[in-house]
mmCIF file of C-alpha atoms and ligand atoms in Angstrom:
data_model
loop_
_atom_site.group_PDB
_atom_site.id
_atom_site.type_symbol
_atom_site.label_atom_id
_atom_site.label_comp_id
_atom_site.label_asym_id
_atom_site.label_seq_id
_atom_site.Cartn_x
_atom_site.Cartn_y
_atom_site.Cartn_z
ATOM 1 C CA MET A 1 1.659 -22.420 -1.331
ATOM 2 C CA ALA A 2 -0.557 -20.116 0.667
ATOM 3 C CA GLN A 3 -2.829 -21.889 3.098
ATOM 4 C CA LYS A 4 -6.136 -20.530 4.294
ATOM 5 C CA LEU A 5 -5.785 -18.011 7.093
ATOM 6 C CA ASP A 6 -7.786 -18.438 10.312
ATOM 7 C CA LEU A 7 -9.044 -14.921 11.045
ATOM 8 C CA VAL A 8 -11.172 -12.870 13.430
ATOM 9 C CA PRO A 9 -12.989 -9.952 11.679
ATOM 10 C CA ALA A 10 -11.717 -6.476 12.617
ATOM 11 C CA THR A 11 -15.155 -5.525 13.962
ATOM 12 C CA GLU A 12 -14.570 -8.121 16.712
ATOM 13 C CA TRP A 13 -11.191 -6.760 17.846
ATOM 14 C CA GLY A 14 -12.932 -4.421 20.255
ATOM 15 C CA PHE A 15 -12.094 -1.008 18.869
ATOM 16 C CA PHE A 16 -13.108 -0.674 15.239
ATOM 17 C CA THR A 17 -16.656 0.135 14.235
ATOM 18 C CA LEU A 18 -18.451 0.429 10.935
ATOM 19 C CA PRO A 19 -19.259 2.193 8.645
ATOM 20 C CA ARG A 20 -15.996 2.293 6.754
ATOM 21 C CA PRO A 21 -13.364 3.556 6.867
ATOM 22 C CA MET A 22 -11.964 2.263 10.122
ATOM 23 C CA VAL A 23 -9.368 4.926 10.882
ATOM 24 C CA ILE A 24 -6.047 4.671 12.681
ATOM 25 C CA ALA A 25 -4.302 8.037 13.024
ATOM 26 C CA GLY A 26 -1.463 9.661 14.872
ATOM 27 C CA PRO A 27 2.008 11.010 14.342
ATOM 28 C CA CYS A 28 4.728 9.297 12.371
ATOM 29 C CA SER A 29 6.792 9.457 15.566
ATOM 30 C CA ALA A 30 6.096 10.073 19.208
ATOM 31 C CA GLU A 31 8.396 13.053 19.867
ATOM 32 C CA THR A 32 7.447 14.503 23.232
ATOM 33 C CA GLU A 33 4.771 13.754 25.803
ATOM 34 C CA GLU A 34 3.076 17.087 24.976
ATOM 35 C CA GLN A 35 3.025 16.414 21.220
ATOM 36 C CA VAL A 36 1.590 12.929 21.782
ATOM 37 C CA MET A 37 -1.111 14.164 24.182
ATOM 38 C CA GLU A 38 -2.081 17.165 22.066
ATOM 39 C CA THR A 39 -2.334 15.133 18.855
ATOM 40 C CA ALA A 40 -4.255 12.329 20.561
ATOM 41 C CA LYS A 41 -6.686 14.782 22.134
ATOM 42 C CA GLY A 42 -7.228 16.515 18.774
ATOM 43 C CA LEU A 43 -8.011 13.185 17.121
ATOM 44 C CA ASN A 44 -10.216 11.961 19.955
ATOM 45 C CA ASP A 45 -12.202 15.210 19.824
ATOM 46 C CA VAL A 46 -12.994 14.731 16.132
ATOM 47 C CA GLY A 47 -14.093 11.124 16.650
ATOM 48 C CA ILE A 48 -10.932 9.171 15.782
ATOM 49 C CA HIS A 49 -10.210 6.797 18.642
ATOM 50 C CA VAL A 50 -7.454 4.467 17.448
ATOM 51 C CA PHE A 51 -4.094 6.173 17.903
ATOM 52 C CA ARG A 52 -0.785 5.338 16.222
ATOM 53 C CA ALA A 53 2.683 6.647 17.022
ATOM 54 C CA GLY A 54 6.094 5.272 16.049
ATOM 55 C CA ILE A 55 8.328 4.698 19.071
ATOM 56 C CA TRP A 56 11.203 2.949 17.291
ATOM 57 C CA LYS A 57 11.699 4.460 13.842
ATOM 58 C CA PRO A 58 13.413 2.642 10.958
ATOM 59 C CA ARG A 59 15.253 5.549 9.293
ATOM 60 C CA THR A 60 17.268 5.426 6.103
ATOM 61 C CA HIS A 61 20.265 7.292 7.511
ATOM 62 C CA PRO A 62 21.900 6.849 10.907
ATOM 63 C CA GLY A 63 21.785 10.057 12.869
ATOM 64 C CA SER A 64 18.203 10.875 11.781
ATOM 65 C CA PHE A 65 15.664 10.898 14.585
ATOM 66 C CA GLU A 66 15.279 7.189 15.392
ATOM 67 C CA GLY A 67 12.409 7.439 17.841
ATOM 68 C CA VAL A 68 12.210 8.099 21.565
ATOM 69 C CA GLY A 69 12.202 4.406 22.506
ATOM 70 C CA THR A 70 10.533 2.834 25.527
ATOM 71 C CA VAL A 71 9.699 6.112 27.290
ATOM 72 C CA GLY A 72 7.182 6.773 24.486
ATOM 73 C CA LEU A 73 5.214 3.698 25.562
ATOM 74 C CA LYS A 74 4.442 5.501 28.821
ATOM 75 C CA TRP A 75 2.973 8.378 26.810
ATOM 76 C CA LEU A 76 0.816 5.913 24.875
ATOM 77 C CA GLN A 77 -0.332 4.446 28.198
ATOM 78 C CA ARG A 78 -1.370 7.942 29.220
ATOM 79 C CA VAL A 79 -3.359 8.403 25.987
ATOM 80 C CA LYS A 80 -5.122 5.170 26.789
ATOM 81 C CA ARG A 81 -5.769 5.998 30.445
ATOM 82 C CA GLU A 82 -6.783 9.654 30.136
ATOM 83 C CA LEU A 83 -8.563 9.697 26.769
ATOM 84 C CA GLY A 84 -9.811 6.103 26.597
ATOM 85 C CA MET A 85 -8.294 5.675 23.130
ATOM 86 C CA HIS A 86 -6.772 2.469 21.767
ATOM 87 C CA VAL A 87 -3.086 2.733 20.995
ATOM 88 C CA CYS A 88 -0.718 1.035 18.577
ATOM 89 C CA THR A 89 2.902 1.209 17.496
ATOM 90 C CA GLU A 90 5.380 -0.455 15.145
ATOM 91 C CA VAL A 91 7.400 -3.486 16.237
ATOM 92 C CA ALA A 92 10.502 -4.682 14.433
ATOM 93 C CA SER A 93 12.011 -7.170 16.892
ATOM 94 C CA GLU A 94 11.092 -9.492 19.752
ATOM 95 C CA LYS A 95 12.352 -6.879 22.227
ATOM 96 C CA HIS A 96 9.819 -4.378 20.845
ATOM 97 C CA VAL A 97 7.046 -6.960 21.212
ATOM 98 C CA TYR A 98 7.934 -7.680 24.864
ATOM 99 C CA GLU A 99 8.015 -3.969 25.660
ATOM 100 C CA CYS A 100 4.596 -3.462 24.028
ATOM 101 C CA ILE A 101 3.100 -6.366 25.988
ATOM 102 C CA LYS A 102 4.572 -4.963 29.205
ATOM 103 C CA PHE A 103 3.033 -1.537 28.595
ATOM 104 C CA GLY A 104 -0.392 -2.812 27.522
ATOM 105 C CA ILE A 105 -0.258 -1.584 23.911
ATOM 106 C CA ASP A 106 -3.553 -2.576 22.231
ATOM 107 C CA MET A 107 -2.330 -3.385 18.729
ATOM 108 C CA VAL A 108 0.989 -3.511 16.869
ATOM 109 C CA TRP A 109 1.985 -3.218 13.249
ATOM 110 C CA VAL A 110 4.979 -4.594 11.399
ATOM 111 C CA GLY A 111 6.660 -2.092 9.084
ATOM 112 C CA ALA A 112 7.525 -2.517 5.432
ATOM 113 C CA ARG A 113 11.231 -3.016 6.027
ATOM 114 C CA THR A 114 10.551 -5.750 8.565
ATOM 115 C CA SER A 115 7.840 -7.700 6.716
ATOM 116 C CA ALA A 116 10.424 -8.170 3.948
ATOM 117 C CA ASN A 117 12.574 -10.191 6.366
ATOM 118 C CA PRO A 118 11.397 -13.747 7.193
ATOM 119 C CA PHE A 119 13.870 -14.120 10.105
ATOM 120 C CA LEU A 120 12.462 -11.044 11.843
ATOM 121 C CA MET A 121 8.886 -12.077 11.014
ATOM 122 C CA GLN A 122 9.435 -15.449 12.659
ATOM 123 C CA GLU A 123 11.039 -13.814 15.704
ATOM 124 C CA ILE A 124 8.091 -11.411 16.047
ATOM 125 C CA ALA A 125 5.532 -14.199 15.527
ATOM 126 C CA ASP A 126 7.199 -16.317 18.240
ATOM 127 C CA ALA A 127 7.254 -13.372 20.652
ATOM 128 C CA LEU A 128 3.532 -12.741 20.045
ATOM 129 C CA ARG A 129 2.528 -16.402 20.494
ATOM 130 C CA ASP A 130 -0.276 -16.823 23.065
ATOM 131 C CA THR A 131 -1.099 -13.112 23.172
ATOM 132 C CA ASP A 132 -4.378 -11.698 21.919
ATOM 133 C CA ILE A 133 -2.916 -8.519 20.427
ATOM 134 C CA PRO A 134 -4.150 -7.636 16.919
ATOM 135 C CA VAL A 135 -1.316 -7.386 14.413
ATOM 136 C CA LEU A 136 -1.280 -5.465 11.139
ATOM 137 C CA VAL A 137 1.367 -6.318 8.567
ATOM 138 C CA LYS A 138 2.483 -3.710 6.089
ATOM 139 C CA ASN A 139 3.439 -4.868 2.623
ATOM 140 C CA PRO A 140 7.156 -5.539 2.163
ATOM 141 C CA VAL A 141 9.046 -2.650 0.514
ATOM 142 C CA ASN A 142 9.483 -4.772 -2.613
ATOM 143 C CA PRO A 143 6.372 -5.831 -4.556
ATOM 144 C CA ASP A 144 6.534 -9.498 -3.572
ATOM 145 C CA LEU A 145 3.055 -10.782 -2.744
ATOM 146 C CA ASP A 146 4.281 -14.186 -1.563
ATOM 147 C CA LEU A 147 6.690 -12.596 0.894
ATOM 148 C CA TRP A 148 3.762 -10.599 2.311
ATOM 149 C CA ILE A 149 1.594 -13.719 2.531
ATOM 150 C CA GLY A 150 4.476 -15.629 4.143
ATOM 151 C CA ALA A 151 4.673 -13.002 6.894
ATOM 152 C CA LEU A 152 0.927 -13.434 7.526
ATOM 153 C CA GLU A 153 1.279 -17.218 7.603
ATOM 154 C CA ARG A 154 4.046 -17.032 10.217
ATOM 155 C CA LEU A 155 1.845 -14.930 12.504
ATOM 156 C CA ASN A 156 -1.240 -17.036 11.897
ATOM 157 C CA GLN A 157 0.694 -20.234 12.639
ATOM 158 C CA ALA A 158 1.758 -18.638 15.947
ATOM 159 C CA GLY A 159 -1.950 -18.370 16.798
ATOM 160 C CA ILE A 160 -2.514 -14.712 15.840
ATOM 161 C CA LYS A 161 -6.037 -14.575 14.438
ATOM 162 C CA LYS A 162 -6.641 -10.867 14.896
ATOM 163 C CA LEU A 163 -4.587 -10.261 11.815
ATOM 164 C CA GLY A 164 -4.816 -7.600 9.109
ATOM 165 C CA VAL A 165 -2.746 -5.875 6.462
ATOM 166 C CA ILE A 166 -1.718 -2.346 5.580
ATOM 167 C CA HIS A 167 -0.996 -1.536 1.956
ATOM 168 C CA ARG A 168 1.579 1.291 1.838
ATOM 169 C CA GLY A 169 3.028 0.922 -1.653
ATOM 170 C CA PHE A 170 6.412 -0.198 -2.943
ATOM 171 C CA THR A 171 9.862 1.236 -3.428
ATOM 172 C CA THR A 172 10.402 2.122 -7.071
ATOM 173 C CA SER A 173 13.144 3.572 -9.229
ATOM 174 C CA GLU A 174 10.551 4.974 -11.663
ATOM 175 C CA LYS A 175 9.914 8.701 -11.539
ATOM 176 C CA ILE A 176 6.392 8.970 -10.128
ATOM 177 C CA PRO A 177 4.604 11.734 -8.216
ATOM 178 C CA TYR A 178 4.284 9.616 -5.077
ATOM 179 C CA ARG A 179 6.923 8.559 -2.575
ATOM 180 C CA ASN A 180 6.057 4.898 -3.181
ATOM 181 C CA ASP A 181 4.466 3.114 -6.114
ATOM 182 C CA PRO A 182 0.855 2.336 -5.081
ATOM 183 C CA GLY A 183 1.034 -1.007 -6.946
ATOM 184 C CA TRP A 184 -2.691 -1.502 -6.344
ATOM 185 C CA ARG A 185 -2.767 -4.661 -8.436
ATOM 186 C CA ILE A 186 -0.894 -6.463 -5.638
ATOM 187 C CA ALA A 187 -3.484 -5.283 -3.115
ATOM 188 C CA ILE A 188 -6.248 -6.495 -5.412
ATOM 189 C CA GLU A 189 -4.591 -9.890 -5.735
ATOM 190 C CA LEU A 190 -4.209 -10.252 -1.974
ATOM 191 C CA ARG A 191 -7.814 -9.128 -1.501
ATOM 192 C CA THR A 192 -8.975 -11.713 -3.998
ATOM 193 C CA ARG A 193 -6.961 -14.505 -2.365
ATOM 194 C CA PHE A 194 -8.018 -13.631 1.207
ATOM 195 C CA PRO A 195 -11.316 -11.717 1.052
ATOM 196 C CA GLU A 196 -11.793 -12.012 4.838
ATOM 197 C CA LEU A 197 -8.464 -10.384 5.696
ATOM 198 C CA PRO A 198 -8.987 -6.936 7.313
ATOM 199 C CA PHE A 199 -7.402 -4.533 4.873
ATOM 200 C CA PHE A 200 -6.086 -1.030 5.542
ATOM 201 C CA ALA A 201 -4.338 1.396 3.218
ATOM 202 C CA ASP A 202 -1.648 3.816 4.371
ATOM 203 C CA PRO A 203 -2.000 6.728 1.954
ATOM 204 C CA SER A 204 0.552 8.752 3.975
ATOM 205 C CA HIS A 205 3.574 6.584 3.173
ATOM 206 C CA MET A 206 2.274 5.905 -0.323
ATOM 207 C CA ALA A 207 1.943 9.638 -1.050
ATOM 208 C CA GLY A 208 4.876 11.164 0.805
ATOM 209 C CA ASP A 209 3.016 14.466 0.468
ATOM 210 C CA ARG A 210 -0.272 15.489 2.056
ATOM 211 C CA LYS A 211 -1.615 16.825 -1.252
ATOM 212 C CA TYR A 212 -2.126 13.277 -2.565
ATOM 213 C CA LEU A 213 -3.827 11.864 0.536
ATOM 214 C CA ALA A 214 -7.394 12.412 -0.628
ATOM 215 C CA GLU A 215 -7.008 10.768 -4.035
ATOM 216 C CA LEU A 216 -5.202 7.753 -2.583
ATOM 217 C CA SER A 217 -7.717 7.376 0.255
ATOM 218 C CA GLN A 218 -10.526 7.532 -2.291
ATOM 219 C CA ARG A 219 -8.901 4.808 -4.343
ATOM 220 C CA ALA A 220 -8.595 2.614 -1.237
ATOM 221 C CA MET A 221 -12.279 3.105 -0.477
ATOM 222 C CA ASP A 222 -13.267 2.429 -4.094
ATOM 223 C CA LEU A 223 -11.389 -0.868 -3.887
ATOM 224 C CA GLY A 224 -13.534 -1.740 -0.874
ATOM 225 C CA LEU A 225 -10.741 -1.735 1.732
ATOM 226 C CA GLU A 226 -11.880 -1.584 5.356
ATOM 227 C CA GLY A 227 -9.649 1.091 6.752
ATOM 228 C CA LEU A 228 -7.026 3.806 6.536
ATOM 229 C CA MET A 229 -3.911 4.447 8.588
ATOM 230 C CA ILE A 230 -3.067 8.127 8.224
ATOM 231 C CA GLU A 231 -0.321 10.156 9.845
ATOM 232 C CA SER A 232 -1.506 13.136 11.880
ATOM 233 C CA HIS A 233 0.543 15.585 13.932
ATOM 234 C CA CYS A 234 -0.597 18.561 16.023
ATOM 235 C CA ASN A 235 1.997 20.704 14.229
ATOM 236 C CA PRO A 236 3.210 18.973 11.041
ATOM 237 C CA ALA A 237 5.618 21.789 10.123
ATOM 238 C CA VAL A 238 7.917 20.887 13.021
ATOM 239 C CA ALA A 239 7.522 17.076 12.868
ATOM 240 C CA LEU A 240 10.819 15.239 13.346
ATOM 241 C CA SER A 241 9.944 12.662 10.653
ATOM 242 C CA ASP A 242 7.684 12.654 7.589
ATOM 243 C CA ALA A 243 6.690 16.312 8.053
ATOM 244 C CA LYS A 244 5.417 16.757 4.471
ATOM 245 C CA GLN A 245 2.875 13.983 4.618
ATOM 246 C CA GLN A 246 1.230 14.670 8.001
ATOM 247 C CA LEU A 247 -2.083 16.440 8.584
ATOM 248 C CA THR A 248 -3.401 18.155 11.691
ATOM 249 C CA PRO A 249 -6.328 16.311 13.312
ATOM 250 C CA SER A 250 -8.780 18.926 12.034
ATOM 251 C CA ALA A 251 -7.397 18.794 8.462
ATOM 252 C CA LEU A 252 -7.657 15.014 8.632
ATOM 253 C CA ILE A 253 -11.308 14.953 9.644
ATOM 254 C CA ASP A 254 -12.055 17.629 7.075
ATOM 255 C CA MET A 255 -10.540 15.431 4.360
ATOM 256 C CA LEU A 256 -12.355 12.307 5.555
ATOM 257 C CA GLU A 257 -15.712 14.047 5.774
ATOM 258 C CA ASN A 258 -15.567 16.317 2.737
ATOM 259 C CA ASP A 259 -13.116 14.977 0.162
ATOM 260 C CA ILE A 260 -13.821 11.265 0.201
ATOM 261 C CA VAL A 261 -16.974 9.500 -0.879
ATOM 262 C CA VAL A 262 -17.512 6.190 0.846
ATOM 263 C CA ARG A 263 -20.490 4.193 -0.303
ATOM 264 C CA ASP A 264 -21.880 1.776 2.255
ATOM 265 C CA ASN A 265 -23.849 -1.288 1.515
ATOM 266 C CA ASP A 266 -26.912 -0.740 3.661
ATOM 267 C CA THR A 267 -29.360 -1.678 0.953
ATOM 268 C CA ASP A 268 -29.248 -4.129 -1.889
ATOM 269 C CA SER A 269 -28.836 -1.443 -4.497
ATOM 270 C CA ALA A 270 -26.062 0.241 -2.500
ATOM 271 C CA ALA A 271 -24.386 -3.163 -2.313
ATOM 272 C CA TYR A 272 -24.637 -3.360 -6.073
ATOM 273 C CA ARG A 273 -23.047 0.079 -6.448
ATOM 274 C CA GLU A 274 -20.283 -0.882 -4.104
ATOM 275 C CA GLY A 275 -19.620 -4.026 -6.145
ATOM 276 C CA ILE A 276 -19.595 -2.234 -9.469
ATOM 277 C CA ASP A 277 -17.410 0.571 -8.113
ATOM 278 C CA GLN A 278 -14.897 -1.934 -6.824
ATOM 279 C CA LEU A 279 -14.792 -3.673 -10.190
ATOM 280 C CA ARG A 280 -14.392 -0.340 -11.977
ATOM 281 C CA ALA A 281 -11.602 0.637 -9.627
ATOM 282 C CA GLN A 282 -9.895 -2.639 -10.534
ATOM 283 C CA ILE A 283 -10.313 -1.823 -14.234
ATOM 284 C CA ASP A 284 -8.781 1.614 -13.646
ATOM 285 C CA VAL A 285 -5.732 0.040 -12.066
ATOM 286 C CA ILE A 286 -5.354 -2.468 -14.894
ATOM 287 C CA ASP A 287 -5.738 0.271 -17.519
ATOM 288 C CA GLU A 288 -3.007 2.267 -15.823
ATOM 289 C CA ASN A 289 -0.800 -0.812 -16.017
ATOM 290 C CA ILE A 290 -1.589 -1.180 -19.730
ATOM 291 C CA LEU A 291 -0.643 2.469 -20.278
ATOM 292 C CA PHE A 292 2.597 1.946 -18.419
ATOM 293 C CA ALA A 293 3.385 -1.191 -20.430
ATOM 294 C CA MET A 294 2.718 0.679 -23.705
ATOM 295 C CA LYS A 295 4.887 3.581 -22.613
ATOM 296 C CA SER A 296 7.732 1.180 -21.788
ATOM 297 C CA ARG A 297 7.297 -0.664 -25.081
ATOM 298 C CA MET A 298 7.495 2.569 -27.100
ATOM 299 C CA ALA A 299 10.613 3.578 -25.187
ATOM 300 C CA VAL A 300 12.267 0.317 -26.272
ATOM 301 C CA SER A 301 11.045 0.865 -29.846
ATOM 302 C CA ALA A 302 12.757 4.244 -29.822
ATOM 303 C CA LYS A 303 15.996 2.588 -28.677
ATOM 304 C CA ILE A 304 15.692 0.019 -31.453
ATOM 305 C CA GLY A 305 15.132 2.852 -33.941
ATOM 306 C CA LYS A 306 18.303 4.533 -32.755
ATOM 307 C CA TYR A 307 20.229 1.283 -32.901
ATOM 308 C CA LYS A 308 19.074 0.563 -36.463
ATOM 309 C CA LYS A 309 19.938 4.105 -37.497
ATOM 310 C CA ASP A 310 23.435 3.806 -36.042
ATOM 311 C CA HIS A 311 23.917 0.535 -37.951
ATOM 312 C CA ASN A 312 22.260 1.727 -41.125
ATOM 313 C CA ILE A 313 19.508 -0.880 -41.133
ATOM 314 C CA ALA A 314 15.994 -0.494 -42.576
ATOM 315 C CA ILE A 315 13.159 -0.109 -40.107
ATOM 316 C CA LEU A 316 10.727 -2.638 -41.408
ATOM 317 C CA GLN A 317 11.729 -6.290 -41.144
ATOM 318 C CA THR A 318 8.459 -7.998 -42.011
ATOM 319 C CA GLY A 319 9.682 -11.509 -41.209
ATOM 320 C CA ARG A 320 10.335 -10.509 -37.602
ATOM 321 C CA TRP A 321 6.917 -8.901 -37.269
ATOM 322 C CA ASP A 322 5.019 -11.861 -38.790
ATOM 323 C CA SER A 323 6.597 -14.313 -36.372
ATOM 324 C CA LEU A 324 6.030 -11.977 -33.400
ATOM 325 C CA LEU A 325 2.372 -11.554 -34.301
ATOM 326 C CA SER A 326 1.710 -15.262 -34.746
ATOM 327 C CA GLU A 327 3.434 -15.950 -31.420
ATOM 328 C CA MET A 328 1.210 -13.354 -29.679
ATOM 329 C CA VAL A 329 -1.894 -14.834 -31.321
ATOM 330 C CA ARG A 330 -0.891 -18.298 -30.127
ATOM 331 C CA LYS A 331 -0.135 -17.183 -26.546
ATOM 332 C CA GLY A 332 -3.174 -14.909 -26.397
ATOM 333 C CA GLY A 333 -5.341 -17.791 -27.619
ATOM 334 C CA GLU A 334 -4.191 -19.786 -24.589
ATOM 335 C CA TYR A 335 -5.542 -16.940 -22.404
ATOM 336 C CA GLY A 336 -8.889 -17.134 -24.200
ATOM 337 C CA LEU A 337 -8.373 -13.914 -26.194
ATOM 338 C CA SER A 338 -9.758 -13.913 -29.736
ATOM 339 C CA GLU A 339 -7.473 -13.851 -32.769
ATOM 340 C CA LYS A 340 -9.332 -10.896 -34.287
ATOM 341 C CA PHE A 341 -8.802 -8.810 -31.138
ATOM 342 C CA LEU A 342 -5.131 -9.750 -30.819
ATOM 343 C CA VAL A 343 -4.384 -8.964 -34.477
ATOM 344 C CA GLN A 344 -6.073 -5.557 -34.136
ATOM 345 C CA VAL A 345 -4.267 -4.660 -30.909
ATOM 346 C CA PHE A 346 -0.826 -5.796 -32.003
ATOM 347 C CA ASN A 347 -1.113 -4.244 -35.457
ATOM 348 C CA ALA A 348 -1.975 -0.924 -33.798
ATOM 349 C CA ILE A 349 1.026 -1.281 -31.474
ATOM 350 C CA HIS A 350 3.255 -2.198 -34.419
ATOM 351 C CA GLU A 351 2.096 0.775 -36.463
ATOM 352 C CA GLU A 352 2.855 3.144 -33.604
ATOM 353 C CA SER A 353 6.206 1.494 -33.027
ATOM 354 C CA VAL A 354 7.175 1.956 -36.697
ATOM 355 C CA ARG A 355 6.097 5.588 -36.437
ATOM 356 C CA VAL A 356 8.316 6.076 -33.374
ATOM 357 C CA GLN A 357 11.264 4.489 -35.181
ATOM 358 C CA ASN A 358 10.643 6.623 -38.278
ATOM 359 C CA ASP A 359 10.717 9.740 -36.136
ATOM 360 C CA ILE A 360 14.094 8.710 -34.821
ATOM 361 C CA LEU A 361 15.374 8.048 -38.334
ATOM 362 C CA SER A 362 14.282 11.416 -39.641
ATOM 363 C CA GLU A 363 15.726 13.225 -36.639
ATOM 364 C CA GLY A 364 18.655 15.429 -37.571
ATOM 365 C CA LYS A 365 18.027 15.059 -41.305
HETATM 366 C C1 PEP B 1 5.417 4.265 9.674
HETATM 367 O O1 PEP B 1 4.263 3.812 9.640
HETATM 368 O O2 PEP B 1 5.747 5.267 10.312
HETATM 369 C C2 PEP B 1 6.459 3.623 8.830
HETATM 370 C C3 PEP B 1 7.735 3.643 9.129
HETATM 371 O O3 PEP B 1 5.920 3.078 7.736
HETATM 372 P P1 PEP B 1 6.523 2.056 6.623
HETATM 373 O O4 PEP B 1 6.924 0.822 7.338
HETATM 374 O O5 PEP B 1 5.307 1.872 5.764
HETATM 375 O O6 PEP B 1 7.620 2.767 5.902
HETATM 376 MN MN1 MN B 2 6.108 7.879 8.851
#
């Protein structure tokens, strides 16, 4: 069972300031010294001072560009020295951690493929023990909240208090417009369980395409998250990884300043707005889940219709429906939902389901 986490707020890590969003930006991968310096300078010039770049890249296929390795850490050192920016990269093993410590990297993050693996999480936590480096943990690729919390617990038990999370969405087999399923309800649950945990969203890996970055960033802000990690490249068209989802530094600042509304809580009434907007954003997510559940239910109804047709069976079996309804009323009652409401909702669902089955039956007649 999840314990309480012992945390230092992100504003005390030494490089994030308010108002929201706290922004981390930089290329998916460090490719060349010139590309790193040019991108970092572009970001620094527009007021973004925390720089990311992947040095070791977890790629799906062998033979894809797997990162430049340790030499890239020297380029990050140069960004730090010449531009005064703070730099971070992804670690996936104890070797990566030791290299980052050696090169004075300011912050590290654990990627989605690694946070899904408790052995690697323990190895990374042990390697980070007694350091003061902030660590951000991306959600595991699969939507398993406890696995995510377990990764945080391992780091926290190794003494890492400058700890935060990055929500980047989940692998899905559903056909959706995004590269990963945002699965916001898991973020909301984690937020609710650990309200003090610094919380970033990574709209880049969620979207997979730059055209969705604004809407996903807006959603993250509406949910009250502290920050955004966004991929930015001086020339996205020639990026060696994740080309479609990267923005130039100037396009990034343009999006942040013009396409996203972030309400701060300076005054009491602004705080109220913030609260109500967060609750409404939660409702929006839940309503989307209800829509998805109804869509799935109707798809099964259609299959049942087809099955009954193939076996020459009548659509309406009232006995089955009566027992289903009374079971839903009983279960719903345990959740504190009223009988009247449940009967209305399930009768409406049943009616629609019968209609779907009827359509199947009359098909081809
Ligand atoms: C990345 O941030 O470049 C990355 C590999 O992300 P993820 O672990 O979310 O896939
Ligand atoms: Mn990437």
